[in-house]
PDB file of C-alpha atoms in Angstrom:
ATOM      1  CA  MET A   1      -0.331   0.091  -0.060  1.00 35.00           C
ATOM      2  CA  ALA A   2       0.608   3.519  -0.297  1.00 36.00           C
ATOM      3  CA  GLU A   3       1.359   4.271   3.848  1.00 45.00           C
ATOM      4  CA  ALA A   4       3.909   2.448   5.196  1.00 47.00           C
ATOM      5  CA  GLY A   5       2.870  -0.043   7.628  1.00 63.00           C
ATOM      6  CA  SER A   6       4.019  -3.582   9.320  1.00 81.00           C
ATOM      7  CA  ARG A   7       1.216  -5.345   7.577  1.00 92.00           C
ATOM      8  CA  ARG A   8       0.882  -7.220  10.739  1.00 95.00           C
ATOM      9  CA  PHE A   9      -3.264  -8.375   9.012  1.00 98.00           C
ATOM     10  CA  GLU A  10      -1.872 -10.022   5.747  1.00 97.00           C
ATOM     11  CA  GLY A  11      -4.470 -12.044   3.991  1.00 96.00           C
ATOM     12  CA  ARG A  12      -6.773 -11.798   6.714  1.00 98.00           C
ATOM     13  CA  THR A  13     -10.399 -10.715   6.727  1.00 99.00           C
ATOM     14  CA  ALA A  14     -12.166  -7.495   9.042  1.00 99.00           C
ATOM     15  CA  ILE A  15     -15.529  -6.679   9.169  1.00 99.00           C
ATOM     16  CA  VAL A  16     -16.047  -3.599  11.681  1.00 99.00           C
ATOM     17  CA  THR A  17     -19.661  -2.336  11.635  1.00 99.00           C
ATOM     18  CA  GLY A  18     -20.685   1.633  12.294  1.00 98.00           C
ATOM     19  CA  ALA A  19     -17.559   1.834   9.795  1.00 99.00           C
ATOM     20  CA  GLY A  20     -18.680   4.973   7.622  1.00 98.00           C
ATOM     21  CA  THR A  21     -18.062   7.964  10.421  1.00 97.00           C
ATOM     22  CA  GLY A  22     -16.036   8.046  13.361  1.00 97.00           C
ATOM     23  CA  VAL A  23     -14.025   5.447  15.309  1.00 98.00           C
ATOM     24  CA  GLY A  24     -15.621   2.399  12.932  1.00 99.00           C
ATOM     25  CA  ARG A  25     -14.092   4.939   9.792  1.00 99.00           C
ATOM     26  CA  ALA A  26     -10.607   5.527  11.845  1.00 99.00           C
ATOM     27  CA  THR A  27     -10.858   1.709  12.600  1.00 99.00           C
ATOM     28  CA  ALA A  28     -11.459   0.427   9.167  1.00 99.00           C
ATOM     29  CA  LEU A  29      -8.403   2.888   7.923  1.00 99.00           C
ATOM     30  CA  ALA A  30      -6.224   1.131  10.109  1.00 99.00           C
ATOM     31  CA  LEU A  31      -6.939  -2.153   9.634  1.00 99.00           C
ATOM     32  CA  ALA A  32      -6.278  -1.910   5.650  1.00 98.00           C
ATOM     33  CA  ARG A  33      -2.743   0.023   6.212  1.00 98.00           C
ATOM     34  CA  GLU A  34      -1.805  -3.039   8.167  1.00 98.00           C
ATOM     35  CA  GLY A  35      -2.988  -5.006   5.873  1.00 98.00           C
ATOM     36  CA  ALA A  36      -6.364  -6.446   6.452  1.00 99.00           C
ATOM     37  CA  ARG A  37      -9.140  -6.821   3.934  1.00 99.00           C
ATOM     38  CA  VAL A  38     -12.433  -4.758   5.443  1.00 99.00           C
ATOM     39  CA  ILE A  39     -15.815  -5.253   4.985  1.00 99.00           C
ATOM     40  CA  VAL A  40     -17.099  -2.033   5.747  1.00 99.00           C
ATOM     41  CA  ALA A  41     -20.806  -2.656   7.399  1.00 99.00           C
ATOM     42  CA  ASN A  42     -23.126   0.642   7.976  1.00 99.00           C
ATOM     43  CA  ARG A  43     -26.118   1.333   7.132  1.00 98.00           C
ATOM     44  CA  ARG A  44     -25.751   4.974   5.150  1.00 98.00           C
ATOM     45  CA  ALA A  45     -24.673   4.060   1.862  1.00 98.00           C
ATOM     46  CA  ASP A  46     -22.663   7.649   1.199  1.00 98.00           C
ATOM     47  CA  ALA A  47     -20.684   6.918   4.648  1.00 98.00           C
ATOM     48  CA  GLY A  48     -19.971   3.468   3.785  1.00 99.00           C
ATOM     49  CA  GLU A  49     -18.876   3.881   0.178  1.00 99.00           C
ATOM     50  CA  SER A  50     -16.706   6.933   1.525  1.00 99.00           C
ATOM     51  CA  ALA A  51     -15.074   4.780   3.426  1.00 99.00           C
ATOM     52  CA  VAL A  52     -13.779   1.931   0.455  1.00 99.00           C
ATOM     53  CA  ALA A  53     -13.122   4.853  -1.315  1.00 99.00           C
ATOM     54  CA  ALA A  54     -10.822   6.292   1.104  1.00 99.00           C
ATOM     55  CA  ILE A  55      -9.030   2.508   1.899  1.00 99.00           C
ATOM     56  CA  GLU A  56      -8.803   1.977  -1.999  1.00 99.00           C
ATOM     57  CA  ALA A  57      -6.895   4.789  -2.114  1.00 98.00           C
ATOM     58  CA  LEU A  58      -4.531   4.067   0.434  1.00 96.00           C
ATOM     59  CA  GLY A  59      -3.884   1.389  -1.839  1.00 97.00           C
ATOM     60  CA  GLY A  60      -6.283  -0.717   0.189  1.00 98.00           C
ATOM     61  CA  GLU A  61      -8.740  -3.532  -0.215  1.00 98.00           C
ATOM     62  CA  ALA A  62     -12.340  -3.278   0.904  1.00 99.00           C
ATOM     63  CA  PHE A  63     -15.744  -3.568   0.044  1.00 98.00           C
ATOM     64  CA  TYR A  64     -19.330  -1.933   1.622  1.00 99.00           C
ATOM     65  CA  VAL A  65     -22.210  -3.542   2.612  1.00 99.00           C
ATOM     66  CA  GLN A  66     -25.480  -1.712   3.715  1.00 99.00           C
ATOM     67  CA  THR A  67     -26.326  -2.973   7.004  1.00 99.00           C
ATOM     68  CA  ASP A  68     -28.692  -2.273   9.551  1.00 99.00           C
ATOM     69  CA  VAL A  69     -27.399  -4.486  12.527  1.00 99.00           C
ATOM     70  CA  ALA A  70     -30.310  -4.620  14.650  1.00 99.00           C
ATOM     71  CA  ARG A  71     -31.754  -6.413  11.813  1.00 99.00           C
ATOM     72  CA  ARG A  72     -31.023 -10.312  12.111  1.00 99.00           C
ATOM     73  CA  GLU A  73     -31.495 -10.668   8.149  1.00 99.00           C
ATOM     74  CA  SER A  74     -28.950  -8.030   7.373  1.00 99.00           C
ATOM     75  CA  VAL A  75     -26.586  -9.384   9.766  1.00 99.00           C
ATOM     76  CA  GLN A  76     -26.589 -12.375   8.084  1.00 99.00           C
ATOM     77  CA  GLY A  77     -26.431 -10.855   5.084  1.00 99.00           C
ATOM     78  CA  LEU A  78     -23.479  -8.916   5.825  1.00 99.00           C
ATOM     79  CA  VAL A  79     -21.894 -11.849   7.025  1.00 99.00           C
ATOM     80  CA  GLU A  80     -22.076 -14.406   4.272  1.00 99.00           C
ATOM     81  CA  ALA A  81     -21.092 -11.373   1.689  1.00 99.00           C
ATOM     82  CA  ALA A  82     -17.696 -11.440   3.454  1.00 99.00           C
ATOM     83  CA  LEU A  83     -17.751 -15.642   3.643  1.00 99.00           C
ATOM     84  CA  ALA A  84     -18.532 -15.513  -0.059  1.00 99.00           C
ATOM     85  CA  ARG A  85     -15.949 -12.626  -0.898  1.00 98.00           C
ATOM     86  CA  TYR A  86     -13.433 -14.015   1.409  1.00 98.00           C
ATOM     87  CA  ASP A  87     -14.288 -17.335   2.865  1.00 98.00           C
ATOM     88  CA  ARG A  88     -13.019 -16.449   6.164  1.00 98.00           C
ATOM     89  CA  ILE A  89     -13.634 -13.707   8.766  1.00 99.00           C
ATOM     90  CA  ASP A  90     -10.627 -13.161  11.283  1.00 99.00           C
ATOM     91  CA  ILE A  91     -11.661  -9.697  12.574  1.00 99.00           C
ATOM     92  CA  LEU A  92     -14.974  -8.255  13.696  1.00 99.00           C
ATOM     93  CA  ILE A  93     -15.113  -5.278  15.364  1.00 99.00           C
ATOM     94  CA  ASN A  94     -18.616  -4.527  17.134  1.00 99.00           C
ATOM     95  CA  ASN A  95     -18.638  -0.227  16.600  1.00 99.00           C
ATOM     96  CA  ALA A  96     -22.110   0.444  15.338  1.00 98.00           C
ATOM     97  CA  GLY A  97     -23.697   2.379  18.118  1.00 97.00           C
ATOM     98  CA  VAL A  98     -26.400   5.456  18.884  1.00 96.00           C
ATOM     99  CA  LEU A  99     -26.284   7.850  22.435  1.00 94.00           C
ATOM    100  CA  GLY A 100     -30.050   7.526  22.303  1.00 95.00           C
ATOM    101  CA  PRO A 101     -32.064  10.155  24.367  1.00 95.00           C
ATOM    102  CA  MET A 102     -30.565  12.110  26.800  1.00 93.00           C
ATOM    103  CA  ALA A 103     -33.298  12.490  29.136  1.00 96.00           C
ATOM    104  CA  PRO A 104     -34.575  11.667  32.665  1.00 98.00           C
ATOM    105  CA  THR A 105     -34.848   7.337  32.559  1.00 98.00           C
ATOM    106  CA  ALA A 106     -38.707   7.680  33.463  1.00 99.00           C
ATOM    107  CA  ASP A 107     -38.991  10.361  30.333  1.00 99.00           C
ATOM    108  CA  VAL A 108     -37.479   7.902  27.979  1.00 99.00           C
ATOM    109  CA  THR A 109     -40.010   6.070  25.242  1.00 99.00           C
ATOM    110  CA  GLU A 110     -40.219   2.510  25.288  1.00 99.00           C
ATOM    111  CA  GLU A 111     -39.373   2.900  21.740  1.00 99.00           C
ATOM    112  CA  GLN A 112     -36.026   5.132  22.434  1.00 99.00           C
ATOM    113  CA  TRP A 113     -35.306   2.381  25.088  1.00 99.00           C
ATOM    114  CA  ASP A 114     -35.828  -0.364  22.331  1.00 99.00           C
ATOM    115  CA  GLU A 115     -33.965   1.615  19.545  1.00 99.00           C
ATOM    116  CA  VAL A 116     -31.063   1.788  21.680  1.00 99.00           C
ATOM    117  CA  MET A 117     -30.681  -1.584  22.729  1.00 99.00           C
ATOM    118  CA  ASP A 118     -31.608  -3.064  19.157  1.00 99.00           C
ATOM    119  CA  ILE A 119     -28.283  -1.395  17.923  1.00 99.00           C
ATOM    120  CA  ASN A 120     -26.209  -1.380  21.186  1.00 99.00           C
ATOM    121  CA  LEU A 121     -26.697  -4.510  22.536  1.00 99.00           C
ATOM    122  CA  LYS A 122     -28.954  -6.506  20.222  1.00 99.00           C
ATOM    123  CA  GLY A 123     -26.593  -5.785  17.461  1.00 99.00           C
ATOM    124  CA  ALA A 124     -23.580  -6.457  18.720  1.00 99.00           C
ATOM    125  CA  TRP A 125     -24.466  -9.952  20.019  1.00 99.00           C
ATOM    126  CA  LEU A 126     -26.195 -10.667  16.204  1.00 99.00           C
ATOM    127  CA  CYS A 127     -22.575 -10.097  14.558  1.00 99.00           C
ATOM    128  CA  MET A 128     -21.430 -12.317  17.051  1.00 99.00           C
ATOM    129  CA  LYS A 129     -23.535 -15.304  16.486  1.00 99.00           C
ATOM    130  CA  TYR A 130     -23.302 -15.453  12.464  1.00 99.00           C
ATOM    131  CA  ALA A 131     -19.363 -14.509  12.754  1.00 99.00           C
ATOM    132  CA  ILE A 132     -18.597 -16.657  15.825  1.00 99.00           C
ATOM    133  CA  PRO A 133     -19.305 -20.198  13.913  1.00 99.00           C
ATOM    134  CA  ALA A 134     -16.782 -19.644  10.856  1.00 98.00           C
ATOM    135  CA  MET A 135     -14.227 -18.585  13.670  1.00 99.00           C
ATOM    136  CA  VAL A 136     -14.743 -21.836  15.276  1.00 98.00           C
ATOM    137  CA  ARG A 137     -13.972 -23.824  11.719  1.00 98.00           C
ATOM    138  CA  GLN A 138     -10.794 -21.221  11.639  1.00 97.00           C
ATOM    139  CA  ARG A 139      -9.919 -22.040  15.553  1.00 98.00           C
ATOM    140  CA  ARG A 140      -8.752 -18.345  15.031  1.00 98.00           C
ATOM    141  CA  GLY A 141     -10.636 -15.245  15.558  1.00 99.00           C
ATOM    142  CA  VAL A 142     -11.177 -11.830  17.561  1.00 99.00           C
ATOM    143  CA  ILE A 143     -14.146 -10.043  18.437  1.00 99.00           C
ATOM    144  CA  ILE A 144     -13.803  -6.243  19.594  1.00 99.00           C
ATOM    145  CA  ASN A 145     -17.161  -4.510  21.493  1.00 99.00           C
ATOM    146  CA  VAL A 146     -16.545  -1.254  21.646  1.00 98.00           C
ATOM    147  CA  ALA A 147     -17.949  -0.044  24.960  1.00 97.00           C
ATOM    148  CA  SER A 148     -17.709   2.670  27.061  1.00 96.00           C
ATOM    149  CA  SER A 149     -16.599   4.946  30.350  1.00 94.00           C
ATOM    150  CA  ALA A 150     -20.686   4.249  31.059  1.00 93.00           C
ATOM    151  CA  ASN A 151     -19.230   0.823  32.201  1.00 87.00           C
ATOM    152  CA  LEU A 152     -16.710   3.129  35.078  1.00 91.00           C
ATOM    153  CA  ARG A 153     -19.145   5.947  35.901  1.00 92.00           C
ATOM    154  CA  THR A 154     -22.010   7.279  35.696  1.00 94.00           C
ATOM    155  CA  TYR A 155     -24.168   9.630  33.561  1.00 92.00           C
ATOM    156  CA  PRO A 156     -27.041  10.668  34.228  1.00 94.00           C
ATOM    157  CA  TYR A 157     -29.727  11.299  31.781  1.00 94.00           C
ATOM    158  CA  LEU A 158     -28.253   8.264  29.845  1.00 96.00           C
ATOM    159  CA  SER A 159     -30.008   5.035  31.517  1.00 98.00           C
ATOM    160  CA  ALA A 160     -30.604   3.316  27.714  1.00 98.00           C
ATOM    161  CA  TYR A 161     -26.957   3.950  26.502  1.00 97.00           C
ATOM    162  CA  SER A 162     -25.283   3.350  29.952  1.00 98.00           C
ATOM    163  CA  ALA A 163     -27.583   0.205  30.387  1.00 98.00           C
ATOM    164  CA  SER A 164     -26.753  -1.127  26.384  1.00 98.00           C
ATOM    165  CA  LYS A 165     -23.037  -1.059  26.882  1.00 97.00           C
ATOM    166  CA  ALA A 166     -23.109  -3.008  30.449  1.00 97.00           C
ATOM    167  CA  GLY A 167     -24.988  -5.516  28.417  1.00 97.00           C
ATOM    168  CA  MET A 168     -22.629  -5.820  26.371  1.00 98.00           C
ATOM    169  CA  LEU A 169     -19.774  -5.963  28.841  1.00 97.00           C
ATOM    170  CA  GLY A 170     -21.434  -8.549  30.516  1.00 97.00           C
ATOM    171  CA  MET A 171     -21.484 -10.321  26.806  1.00 98.00           C
ATOM    172  CA  THR A 172     -18.458  -9.955  26.043  1.00 98.00           C
ATOM    173  CA  ARG A 173     -17.701 -11.964  29.592  1.00 98.00           C
ATOM    174  CA  VAL A 174     -19.143 -14.859  28.526  1.00 98.00           C
ATOM    175  CA  ALA A 175     -18.704 -14.846  25.219  1.00 99.00           C
ATOM    176  CA  ALA A 176     -14.221 -14.705  26.527  1.00 99.00           C
ATOM    177  CA  ALA A 177     -14.586 -17.537  28.764  1.00 98.00           C
ATOM    178  CA  GLU A 178     -16.647 -19.468  25.953  1.00 99.00           C
ATOM    179  CA  TYR A 179     -14.805 -19.396  22.810  1.00 99.00           C
ATOM    180  CA  ALA A 180     -10.855 -18.674  24.580  1.00 98.00           C
ATOM    181  CA  LYS A 181     -10.184 -22.320  23.983  1.00 98.00           C
ATOM    182  CA  ALA A 182     -11.416 -22.084  20.233  1.00 98.00           C
ATOM    183  CA  GLY A 183      -8.827 -19.770  19.169  1.00 98.00           C
ATOM    184  CA  ILE A 184     -11.190 -16.967  19.504  1.00 99.00           C
ATOM    185  CA  LEU A 185     -10.461 -13.977  21.781  1.00 99.00           C
ATOM    186  CA  VAL A 186     -13.168 -11.986  22.690  1.00 99.00           C
ATOM    187  CA  LYS A 187     -12.595  -7.873  23.897  1.00 99.00           C
ATOM    188  CA  ALA A 188     -13.932  -5.265  24.918  1.00 98.00           C
ATOM    189  CA  LEU A 189     -12.504  -1.860  24.652  1.00 98.00           C
ATOM    190  CA  CYS A 190     -14.047   1.196  26.995  1.00 97.00           C
ATOM    191  CA  LEU A 191     -14.004   4.121  25.565  1.00 96.00           C
ATOM    192  CA  GLY A 192     -13.908   8.050  26.869  1.00 93.00           C
ATOM    193  CA  ALA A 193     -15.574  11.073  24.992  1.00 91.00           C
ATOM    194  CA  VAL A 194     -14.297  10.476  21.133  1.00 94.00           C
ATOM    195  CA  ARG A 195     -14.455  13.349  18.749  1.00 91.00           C
ATOM    196  CA  THR A 196     -16.953  11.871  16.472  1.00 90.00           C
ATOM    197  CA  PRO A 197     -20.857  12.581  15.241  1.00 83.00           C
ATOM    198  CA  MET A 198     -22.094  10.551  18.362  1.00 81.00           C
ATOM    199  CA  ILE A 199     -21.041  13.253  20.889  1.00 80.00           C
ATOM    200  CA  GLU A 200     -22.598  16.252  19.287  1.00 76.00           C
ATOM    201  CA  PRO A 201     -25.867  16.096  21.903  1.00 70.00           C
ATOM    202  CA  GLY A 202     -23.457  15.607  24.409  1.00 67.00           C
ATOM    203  CA  ILE A 203     -21.242  18.730  23.644  1.00 73.00           C
ATOM    204  CA  LYS A 204     -24.786  20.576  23.175  1.00 71.00           C
ATOM    205  CA  HIS A 205     -25.762  18.948  26.502  1.00 67.00           C
ATOM    206  CA  ALA A 206     -23.083  20.632  28.168  1.00 66.00           C
ATOM    207  CA  GLY A 207     -22.878  23.851  26.499  1.00 68.00           C
ATOM    208  CA  ASN A 208     -19.771  23.886  24.651  1.00 73.00           C
ATOM    209  CA  GLU A 209     -16.450  21.562  24.514  1.00 79.00           C
ATOM    210  CA  ALA A 210     -14.474  22.459  27.086  1.00 84.00           C
ATOM    211  CA  LEU A 211     -17.013  21.413  29.798  1.00 81.00           C
ATOM    212  CA  LEU A 212     -16.544  17.416  27.941  1.00 83.00           C
ATOM    213  CA  ASP A 213     -12.384  18.259  27.838  1.00 89.00           C
ATOM    214  CA  SER A 214     -12.916  18.937  31.385  1.00 91.00           C
ATOM    215  CA  MET A 215     -14.582  15.401  32.760  1.00 89.00           C
ATOM    216  CA  HIS A 216     -11.117  14.055  31.805  1.00 94.00           C
ATOM    217  CA  ALA A 217      -8.503  13.681  33.584  1.00 96.00           C
ATOM    218  CA  VAL A 218      -6.258  14.345  30.351  1.00 96.00           C
ATOM    219  CA  GLY A 219      -8.038  17.256  29.960  1.00 95.00           C
ATOM    220  CA  ARG A 220      -9.329  16.636  26.492  1.00 94.00           C
ATOM    221  CA  ILE A 221     -11.407  14.380  24.560  1.00 92.00           C
ATOM    222  CA  ALA A 222      -9.826  11.216  22.194  1.00 94.00           C
ATOM    223  CA  GLU A 223      -9.431  11.337  18.311  1.00 96.00           C
ATOM    224  CA  PRO A 224     -10.818   8.781  16.041  1.00 97.00           C
ATOM    225  CA  GLU A 225      -7.430   7.915  14.803  1.00 98.00           C
ATOM    226  CA  GLU A 226      -6.029   7.053  18.286  1.00 98.00           C
ATOM    227  CA  VAL A 227      -9.169   4.917  19.248  1.00 98.00           C
ATOM    228  CA  GLY A 228      -8.305   2.867  15.650  1.00 98.00           C
ATOM    229  CA  GLU A 229      -4.926   2.310  16.360  1.00 98.00           C
ATOM    230  CA  ALA A 230      -5.564   1.137  19.727  1.00 98.00           C
ATOM    231  CA  ILE A 231      -7.940  -1.557  18.702  1.00 98.00           C
ATOM    232  CA  VAL A 232      -5.261  -2.599  15.411  1.00 98.00           C
ATOM    233  CA  TRP A 233      -3.143  -3.564  18.288  1.00 98.00           C
ATOM    234  CA  LEU A 234      -5.873  -5.544  20.216  1.00 98.00           C
ATOM    235  CA  CYS A 235      -6.734  -6.957  16.989  1.00 98.00           C
ATOM    236  CA  SER A 236      -3.124  -7.990  16.621  1.00 98.00           C
ATOM    237  CA  ASP A 237      -0.834 -11.359  17.703  1.00 97.00           C
ATOM    238  CA  GLN A 238       0.557  -8.939  20.115  1.00 96.00           C
ATOM    239  CA  ALA A 239      -1.815  -8.720  22.539  1.00 97.00           C
ATOM    240  CA  SER A 240      -3.020 -12.803  22.127  1.00 97.00           C
ATOM    241  CA  PHE A 241      -2.732 -12.989  26.020  1.00 97.00           C
ATOM    242  CA  VAL A 242      -5.983 -10.216  26.056  1.00 97.00           C
ATOM    243  CA  VAL A 243      -9.296 -11.514  26.821  1.00 97.00           C
ATOM    244  CA  GLY A 244     -12.171 -10.165  27.994  1.00 95.00           C
ATOM    245  CA  PRO A 245     -13.156  -7.250  29.014  1.00 83.00           C
ATOM    246  CA  ALA A 246      -9.469  -5.810  28.877  1.00 74.00           C
ATOM    247  CA  LEU A 247      -8.540  -2.092  28.584  1.00 90.00           C
ATOM    248  CA  ASN A 248      -9.642   1.288  29.265  1.00 94.00           C
ATOM    249  CA  MET A 249      -9.723   4.122  27.081  1.00 95.00           C
ATOM    250  CA  THR A 250     -11.380   6.660  28.881  1.00 95.00           C
ATOM    251  CA  GLY A 251      -9.097   9.402  29.134  1.00 96.00           C
ATOM    252  CA  GLY A 252      -9.142   9.300  32.968  1.00 95.00           C
ATOM    253  CA  THR A 253     -12.964  10.210  33.295  1.00 93.00           C
ATOM    254  CA  GLU A 254     -13.826   7.767  35.868  1.00 93.00           C
ATOM    255  CA  LEU A 255     -10.505   8.953  38.210  1.00 93.00           C
ATOM    256  CA  LEU A 256     -12.635  12.518  38.568  1.00 88.00           C
TER     257      LEU A 256
END
């Protein structure tokens, strides 16, 4: 590829959900730089195709699959497309997610609650459900579930989001225990605030970005690219002894 990399993932196939923007896009690009063939899974076609174009501009290999992770048929189609093209799935990044309503718990509607759970928790479970059998056949695979500092500290007015990410950690623990001996490493990465479209409601709620910065011990929010590099490391052979809810990348927000 045009940009230098160690090519740690040469010949490996990675699915990244929510890969059109933010952390997902940065992760897809970072994996491609290391030689991975990337399946860009995204609900919005324009963003997904843009991510593919960016990967191809680097000399990487990628294709786009329009995916709604909350729908079983859509996730099945995603996994089938990956296997039809490459006959293997080495890496799954469960990144697709929504912040949901910022409201007191009793003011959240059932429809809002269900949407957050369907995308953040059920979506990750569906992707694991359909990708894991291929990984079991290969006797190898890595799954990264992108979780949140909401598992480490309390964020008032984010009950649905916090519950969905807590569920993700529980699911990660169980799946990690179930599949580690089969060569499949299931891990979770807990993130603080990252500069993505997803945090725009949070900035608006806080009044300004400076207040959001002050909620992190390092005095700033994260950039998508540094998160992407952390995920690349978690997927690498250098992190083969890391399993379960393993890494916090929160900027120390839980310390304050």
